[in-house]
Short mmCIF file of C-alpha atoms in Angstrom, two decimals:
data_model
loop_
_atom_site.label_atom_id
_atom_site.label_comp_id
_atom_site.label_asym_id
_atom_site.label_seq_id
_atom_site.Cartn_x
_atom_site.Cartn_y
_atom_site.Cartn_z
CA MET A 1 -66.93 -61.51 8.12
CA THR A 2 -70.34 -60.06 7.40
CA ILE A 3 -73.50 -61.97 8.19
CA PRO A 4 -74.19 -64.29 5.33
CA PRO A 5 -77.38 -63.64 3.36
CA ALA A 6 -80.24 -66.18 3.50
CA SER A 7 -79.46 -67.13 0.02
CA ILE A 8 -76.11 -68.67 0.99
CA ALA A 9 -77.82 -70.81 3.65
CA SER A 10 -80.39 -71.91 1.20
CA ASP A 11 -78.01 -72.79 -1.39
CA LEU A 12 -75.55 -74.57 0.96
CA ALA A 13 -78.25 -76.34 2.95
CA PRO A 14 -81.37 -76.60 0.80
CA THR A 15 -83.09 -79.05 3.19
CA GLY A 16 -82.74 -76.66 6.08
CA THR A 17 -80.11 -78.81 7.71
CA LEU A 18 -76.46 -78.53 6.83
CA ARG A 19 -75.23 -82.22 6.22
CA ALA A 20 -71.57 -82.49 6.97
CA SER A 21 -69.61 -85.44 5.90
CA ILE A 22 -67.11 -86.46 8.58
CA ASN A 23 -64.22 -88.97 8.03
CA LEU A 24 -63.67 -90.78 11.28
CA GLY A 25 -60.95 -92.68 9.56
CA ASN A 26 -58.53 -89.77 9.95
CA PRO A 27 -57.72 -89.29 13.60
CA VAL A 28 -56.30 -85.84 13.14
CA LEU A 29 -59.61 -84.59 11.69
CA ALA A 30 -62.25 -86.44 13.70
CA HIS A 31 -62.46 -88.98 16.45
CA GLY A 32 -65.14 -90.72 18.50
CA THR A 33 -68.14 -92.58 17.12
CA ALA A 34 -70.80 -91.74 14.53
CA ALA A 35 -73.16 -91.10 17.56
CA ALA A 36 -70.63 -88.76 19.17
CA PRO A 37 -67.94 -87.53 16.90
CA ALA A 38 -65.61 -84.79 17.86
CA GLY A 39 -62.53 -82.93 16.39
CA VAL A 40 -61.62 -80.06 14.26
CA THR A 41 -63.94 -80.88 11.32
CA VAL A 42 -66.89 -81.45 13.65
CA ASP A 43 -66.16 -78.02 15.25
CA ILE A 44 -65.87 -76.26 11.84
CA ALA A 45 -69.07 -77.87 10.65
CA ARG A 46 -71.03 -76.67 13.67
CA GLU A 47 -69.53 -73.29 13.45
CA ILE A 48 -70.80 -72.95 9.78
CA GLY A 49 -74.23 -74.06 10.86
CA ARG A 50 -74.27 -71.51 13.73
CA ARG A 51 -73.30 -68.73 11.46
CA LEU A 52 -75.79 -69.68 8.83
CA GLY A 53 -78.52 -70.25 11.33
CA VAL A 54 -79.24 -73.84 10.34
CA ASP A 55 -79.07 -77.18 12.14
CA VAL A 56 -76.09 -79.47 11.41
CA GLU A 57 -76.34 -83.20 10.72
CA LEU A 58 -72.89 -85.02 11.00
CA VAL A 59 -72.80 -87.77 8.54
CA CYS A 60 -69.92 -89.95 9.49
CA PHE A 61 -67.87 -92.46 7.57
CA GLU A 62 -64.78 -94.58 8.30
CA ALA A 63 -62.96 -93.73 5.11
CA ALA A 64 -62.26 -90.51 2.90
CA ARG A 65 -63.64 -92.51 -0.15
CA MET A 66 -66.99 -92.89 1.56
CA SER A 67 -67.05 -89.22 2.55
CA PHE A 68 -66.40 -88.24 -0.99
CA GLU A 69 -68.92 -90.61 -2.40
CA ALA A 70 -71.64 -89.01 -0.07
CA MET A 71 -70.76 -85.54 -1.53
CA ALA A 72 -70.97 -86.90 -5.08
CA GLU A 73 -74.15 -88.59 -4.60
CA GLY A 74 -75.89 -85.57 -2.87
CA ARG A 75 -76.07 -87.17 0.61
CA ALA A 76 -73.92 -84.42 2.14
CA ASP A 77 -73.75 -80.73 1.56
CA ILE A 78 -70.08 -80.13 2.91
CA CYS A 79 -67.04 -82.36 3.17
CA PHE A 80 -63.52 -82.26 4.79
CA LEU A 81 -61.10 -83.92 2.33
CA ALA A 82 -57.57 -83.64 1.08
CA ILE A 83 -57.27 -81.72 -2.12
CA GLU A 84 -56.42 -84.08 -4.92
CA PRO A 85 -57.01 -83.76 -8.70
CA ALA A 86 -59.29 -86.87 -8.74
CA ARG A 87 -61.70 -85.14 -6.38
CA GLU A 88 -61.52 -81.66 -7.82
CA ALA A 89 -63.84 -82.56 -10.74
CA GLU A 90 -66.69 -83.01 -8.08
CA VAL A 91 -65.62 -80.83 -5.27
CA ALA A 92 -65.09 -77.12 -4.97
CA PHE A 93 -62.45 -76.75 -2.27
CA THR A 94 -61.31 -73.96 -0.07
CA ALA A 95 -57.66 -73.48 0.74
CA PRO A 96 -56.41 -75.96 3.27
CA TYR A 97 -57.13 -75.40 6.96
CA VAL A 98 -54.71 -78.14 8.25
CA LEU A 99 -51.62 -79.65 6.72
CA ILE A 100 -50.54 -83.19 7.62
CA GLU A 101 -47.99 -85.59 6.21
CA GLY A 102 -47.88 -88.90 4.49
CA VAL A 103 -45.08 -91.16 5.55
CA TYR A 104 -43.84 -94.68 5.04
CA ALA A 105 -43.19 -97.59 7.51
CA VAL A 106 -40.93 -100.35 6.54
CA PRO A 107 -39.55 -103.55 8.25
CA ARG A 108 -36.69 -102.59 10.48
CA GLU A 109 -34.11 -104.63 8.27
CA SER A 110 -35.36 -102.73 5.23
CA PRO A 111 -32.58 -101.00 3.22
CA PHE A 112 -34.90 -98.03 2.48
CA THR A 113 -34.10 -94.79 4.31
CA THR A 114 -35.73 -92.04 2.20
CA PRO A 115 -39.04 -91.75 0.32
CA ALA A 116 -37.28 -91.94 -3.05
CA ASP A 117 -35.72 -95.31 -2.17
CA VAL A 118 -39.24 -96.80 -2.10
CA ASP A 119 -40.10 -96.00 -5.79
CA ARG A 120 -38.47 -98.98 -7.42
CA ASP A 121 -39.58 -102.18 -9.34
CA GLY A 122 -40.95 -104.90 -7.18
CA VAL A 123 -41.90 -102.67 -4.23
CA ARG A 124 -45.44 -102.95 -3.00
CA ILE A 125 -46.86 -100.26 -0.78
CA GLY A 126 -49.94 -100.78 1.39
CA VAL A 127 -52.45 -98.01 1.43
CA LYS A 128 -55.86 -97.29 2.74
CA GLN A 129 -58.15 -97.56 -0.42
CA GLY A 130 -59.36 -94.14 -1.56
CA SER A 131 -57.27 -92.16 0.80
CA ALA A 132 -55.42 -89.03 -0.25
CA TYR A 133 -52.19 -90.91 -0.29
CA ASP A 134 -53.64 -93.76 -2.33
CA LEU A 135 -54.69 -91.14 -4.97
CA PHE A 136 -51.33 -89.37 -4.75
CA LEU A 137 -49.21 -92.52 -5.00
CA THR A 138 -51.23 -93.94 -7.79
CA ARG A 139 -50.73 -90.69 -9.74
CA THR A 140 -47.11 -90.26 -8.91
CA LEU A 141 -45.27 -93.55 -8.57
CA GLU A 142 -43.16 -94.56 -11.61
CA HIS A 143 -42.05 -98.06 -10.42
CA ALA A 144 -43.52 -99.29 -7.22
CA SER A 145 -47.05 -100.51 -6.95
CA VAL A 146 -49.92 -99.81 -4.59
CA GLU A 147 -51.80 -102.51 -2.73
CA ARG A 148 -55.17 -101.38 -1.33
CA GLY A 149 -56.83 -102.40 1.89
CA GLU A 150 -59.19 -101.15 4.57
CA GLU A 151 -56.03 -99.85 6.26
CA GLY A 152 -52.56 -99.47 4.63
CA VAL A 153 -50.90 -101.17 7.72
CA ASP A 154 -53.45 -104.08 7.48
CA ALA A 155 -52.45 -104.73 3.84
CA PHE A 156 -48.91 -104.39 4.79
CA ARG A 157 -49.07 -107.13 7.31
CA ALA A 158 -51.50 -109.49 5.62
CA GLN A 159 -49.70 -109.49 2.32
CA GLY A 160 -46.10 -109.22 3.65
CA LEU A 161 -45.54 -105.99 1.69
CA GLU A 162 -42.28 -104.14 1.61
CA VAL A 163 -43.78 -100.69 2.62
CA ALA A 164 -46.88 -99.26 4.44
CA ALA A 165 -48.11 -95.63 3.72
CA GLY A 166 -50.19 -93.51 6.03
CA ILE A 167 -50.72 -90.44 7.95
CA ARG A 168 -47.83 -89.50 10.19
CA GLN A 169 -49.64 -89.59 13.46
CA PRO A 170 -51.24 -93.03 13.23
CA MET A 171 -48.23 -94.32 11.56
CA THR A 172 -46.09 -93.23 14.44
CA ALA A 173 -48.30 -95.02 16.95
CA PHE A 174 -48.23 -98.16 14.70
CA VAL A 175 -44.29 -98.16 14.67
CA GLU A 176 -44.28 -97.60 18.50
CA ALA A 177 -46.44 -100.61 19.10
CA ASN A 178 -44.52 -102.84 16.63
CA PRO A 179 -40.77 -103.00 17.21
CA ASP A 180 -40.21 -104.93 13.96
CA VAL A 181 -40.97 -101.87 11.83
CA ARG A 182 -39.67 -98.29 11.61
CA LEU A 183 -40.63 -95.02 10.10
CA ILE A 184 -38.93 -93.28 7.20
CA GLU A 185 -38.99 -89.89 8.90
CA ASP A 186 -39.05 -87.76 5.84
CA ARG A 187 -42.59 -87.19 4.37
CA PHE A 188 -43.42 -88.50 0.88
CA MET A 189 -46.22 -86.01 0.53
CA GLN A 190 -47.98 -83.12 2.32
CA ILE A 191 -51.78 -83.61 2.65
CA GLN A 192 -53.79 -80.45 2.35
CA GLN A 193 -56.97 -80.97 4.27
CA ALA A 194 -59.75 -78.52 3.01
CA LEU A 195 -63.34 -77.85 3.28
CA GLY A 196 -65.33 -78.60 0.19
CA THR A 197 -68.82 -78.54 -1.26
CA THR A 198 -70.18 -79.58 -4.67
CA LYS A 199 -69.37 -77.60 -7.79
CA THR A 200 -73.07 -77.04 -8.31
CA ARG A 201 -73.11 -74.32 -5.67
CA ARG A 202 -73.22 -70.77 -6.60
CA PRO A 203 -69.86 -68.91 -6.79
CA GLU A 204 -70.76 -66.65 -3.95
CA THR A 205 -71.49 -69.68 -1.73
CA VAL A 206 -68.18 -71.26 -2.50
CA GLN A 207 -66.41 -67.75 -1.85
CA TYR A 208 -68.16 -67.56 1.52
CA LEU A 209 -66.76 -70.85 2.60
CA ARG A 210 -63.26 -69.81 1.33
CA ASP A 211 -63.38 -66.56 3.26
CA LEU A 212 -64.70 -68.35 6.38
CA VAL A 213 -61.83 -70.90 6.45
CA GLU A 214 -59.28 -67.97 6.15
CA GLU A 215 -61.09 -66.16 9.15
CA LEU A 216 -61.15 -69.48 11.15
CA LYS A 217 -57.42 -69.91 10.73
CA ALA A 218 -56.41 -66.22 11.27
CA GLY A 219 -58.53 -66.02 14.39
CA GLY A 220 -57.29 -69.04 16.14
CA PHE A 221 -60.48 -71.26 15.81
CA VAL A 222 -58.72 -73.97 13.88
CA ALA A 223 -55.74 -74.00 16.36
CA ASP A 224 -58.03 -74.07 19.33
CA ALA A 225 -60.00 -76.99 17.86
CA LEU A 226 -56.75 -78.96 17.19
CA ARG A 227 -55.63 -78.38 20.80
CA ARG A 228 -58.92 -79.62 22.19
CA ALA A 229 -58.41 -82.77 20.24
CA ASN A 230 -54.82 -83.19 21.64
CA HIS A 231 -53.24 -82.32 18.36
CA PRO A 232 -50.51 -79.67 17.93
CA ASP A 233 -51.59 -76.34 16.54
CA ASP A 234 -48.77 -76.15 14.19
CA LEU A 235 -50.77 -78.20 11.90
CA VAL A 236 -52.80 -75.09 10.98
CA ALA A 237 -52.22 -74.34 7.32
CA PRO A 238 -50.85 -70.82 6.44
CA ALA A 239 -53.11 -68.09 5.04
CA ALA A 240 -54.07 -68.51 1.42
#
């Protein structure tokens, strides 16, 4: 990739500092604290700042909806969110850099064995409010209903719901720690995690980010970042 012109840096980081919205609520993407975050999104944000020659401010949140709101309200310049139609009105996305899966957990005695079994009348699914899987299930379920909470498993427990939805990695940990529940192994969705910025950016700025993500995938940067965070590198998305 060629050195970016100063106009891209000034468009993407008009304050002189690149403000990156980081979602600490998704452990595949980021972990640690707001004072000391780490993970693949943090690494990508810092790499963009390095290439543009600007400082990076990591603006951390505990949920994707808060990260999205920061972008929409002009408190962040870039974000790391799953591609969803409800967000694309505000966010210009790259192709995904990481693919993760949404899965269900159910009580051990539940009759449900596949994701399709869950979508029936009277079934309530606990989700994290504003998450990619909240948006997806709200858009696609025909019979089951969504119950929102700070965490899907918290709503599942507190309300005695039939199903909990979440990202495979933390859901697997939840099931391992709670022998009264089990995972439905097949995913109900693939979550395409992408880099985004506001749609007010110039087309060449958005294209720069899209090209950069492809370079970081192809060159092993994303895979290395995942391994440093103790995640498998097979989560890297294929070339666009």
